Coordinates of C-alpha atoms in Angstrom, one line a residue:
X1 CA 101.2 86.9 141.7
X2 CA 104.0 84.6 140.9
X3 CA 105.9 84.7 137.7
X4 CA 103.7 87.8 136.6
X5 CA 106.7 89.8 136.3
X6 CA 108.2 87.5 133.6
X7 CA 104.2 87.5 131.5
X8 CA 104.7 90.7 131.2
X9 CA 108.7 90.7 130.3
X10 CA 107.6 88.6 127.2
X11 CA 104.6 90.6 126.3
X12 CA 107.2 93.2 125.5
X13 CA 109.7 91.5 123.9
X14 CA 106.9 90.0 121.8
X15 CA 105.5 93.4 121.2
X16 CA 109.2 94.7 120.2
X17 CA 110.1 91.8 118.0
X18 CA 106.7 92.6 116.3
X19 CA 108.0 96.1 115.8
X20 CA 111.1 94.9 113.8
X21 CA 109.1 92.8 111.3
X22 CA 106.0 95.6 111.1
X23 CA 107.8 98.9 110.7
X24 CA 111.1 100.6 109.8
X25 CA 111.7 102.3 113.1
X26 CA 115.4 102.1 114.3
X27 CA 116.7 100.3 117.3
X28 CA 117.3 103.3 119.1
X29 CA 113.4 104.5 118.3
X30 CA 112.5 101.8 119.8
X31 CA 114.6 101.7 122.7
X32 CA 113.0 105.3 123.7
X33 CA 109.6 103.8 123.2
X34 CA 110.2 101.2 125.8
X35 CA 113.0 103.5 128.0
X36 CA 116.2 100.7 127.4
X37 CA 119.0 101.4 125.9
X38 CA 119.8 101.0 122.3
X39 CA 122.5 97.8 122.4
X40 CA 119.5 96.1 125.1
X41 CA 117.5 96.3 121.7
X42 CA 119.9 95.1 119.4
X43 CA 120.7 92.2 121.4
X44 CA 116.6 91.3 121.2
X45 CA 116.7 92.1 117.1
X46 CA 120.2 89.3 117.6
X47 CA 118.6 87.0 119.3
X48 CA 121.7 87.3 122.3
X49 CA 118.4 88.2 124.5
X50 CA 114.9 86.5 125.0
X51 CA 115.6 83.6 122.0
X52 CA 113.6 81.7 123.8
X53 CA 110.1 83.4 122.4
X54 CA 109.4 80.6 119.1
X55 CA 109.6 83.4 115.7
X56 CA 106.7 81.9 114.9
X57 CA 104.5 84.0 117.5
X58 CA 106.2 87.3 116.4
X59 CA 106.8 86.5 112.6
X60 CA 104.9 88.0 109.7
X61 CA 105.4 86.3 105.9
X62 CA 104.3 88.7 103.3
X63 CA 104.0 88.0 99.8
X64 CA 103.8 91.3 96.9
X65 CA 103.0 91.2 93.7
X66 CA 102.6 94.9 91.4
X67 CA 100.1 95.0 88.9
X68 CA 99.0 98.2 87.0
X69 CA 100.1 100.3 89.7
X70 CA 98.6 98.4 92.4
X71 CA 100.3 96.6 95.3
X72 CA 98.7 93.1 96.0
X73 CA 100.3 92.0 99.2
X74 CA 99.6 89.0 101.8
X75 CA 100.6 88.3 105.0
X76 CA 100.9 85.9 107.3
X77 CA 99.5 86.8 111.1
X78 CA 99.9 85.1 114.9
X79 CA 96.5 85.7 116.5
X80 CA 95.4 84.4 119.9
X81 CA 92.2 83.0 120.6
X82 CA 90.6 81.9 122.9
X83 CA 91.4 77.9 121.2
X84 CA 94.8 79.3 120.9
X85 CA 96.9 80.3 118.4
X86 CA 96.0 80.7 115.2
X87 CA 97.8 82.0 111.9
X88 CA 95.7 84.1 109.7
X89 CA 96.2 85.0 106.2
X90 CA 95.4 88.5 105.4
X91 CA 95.4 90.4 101.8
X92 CA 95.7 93.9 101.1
X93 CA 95.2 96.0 98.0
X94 CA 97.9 99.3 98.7
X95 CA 96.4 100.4 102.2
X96 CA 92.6 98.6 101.8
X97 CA 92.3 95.4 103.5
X98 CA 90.8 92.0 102.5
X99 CA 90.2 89.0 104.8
X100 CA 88.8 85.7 103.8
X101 CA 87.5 83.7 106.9
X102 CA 88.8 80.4 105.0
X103 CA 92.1 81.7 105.8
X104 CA 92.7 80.9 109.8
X105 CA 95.1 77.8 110.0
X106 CA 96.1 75.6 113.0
X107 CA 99.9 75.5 112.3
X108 CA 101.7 78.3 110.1
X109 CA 100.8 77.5 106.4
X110 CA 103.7 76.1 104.4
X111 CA 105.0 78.4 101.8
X112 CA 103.7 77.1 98.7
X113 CA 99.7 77.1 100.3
X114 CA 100.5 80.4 101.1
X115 CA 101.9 81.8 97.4
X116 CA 98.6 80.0 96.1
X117 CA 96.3 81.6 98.6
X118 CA 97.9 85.0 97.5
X119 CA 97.8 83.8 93.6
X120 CA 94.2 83.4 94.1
X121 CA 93.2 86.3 95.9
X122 CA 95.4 88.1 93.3
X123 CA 93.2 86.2 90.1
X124 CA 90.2 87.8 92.1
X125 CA 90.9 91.2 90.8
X126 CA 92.8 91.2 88.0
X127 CA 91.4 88.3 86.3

């Protein structure tokens, strides 16, 4: 099938960007995951390769806050559906998470509808 080749070049490069904004690994963990070489994965990480793929399908936003030992955390998710894609807001407590089915948007929430979604789910719980 035509241009399958280049589907699944961007599944991985959307997988790998995912990687730098989910985890700590290195580049060159990450290059031996996916057998390229370390500088290949830098250049992704740089944006000198595949800058094409929009941030906003890879990107996370979290949002912390530490109360009484406890981290309160949000974050900001690309899902695909099958209406397309949608941005879901997802709250943990530490590891334990907490999803509200109010929070699927259209377009990427702006920042400060985002900080109050956290605020609120925070208010939830500590009171």
């Amino acid at each position: 099938m035509k241009g399958s080749g280049k589907l699944k070049l961007l599944e991985r490069v959307m997988e790998i960007k995912r990687l730098f904004a989910t985890t700590d690994l290195s580049d060159s963990e990450i290059a031996e995951m996916y057998g390229v070489s370390r500088p290949h994965i830098n250049a992704i990480r740089n944006g000198k390769h595949y800058n094409y793929i929009p941030n906003h399908l890879v990107g996370f936003t979290t949002t912390h806050t530490m109360i009484g030992g406890y981290d309160y955390s949000s974050g900001i998710s690309v899902v695909e559906t099958n209406y397309g894609i949608k941005h879901l807001i997802i709250h943990y407590i530490n590891d334990e998470v907490f999803h509200n089915c109010g929070s699927l948007y259209n377009e990427r929430p702006d920042y400060d509808t985002f900080r109050e979604r956290h605020d609120l789910f925070v208010k939830r719980f500590v009171g």
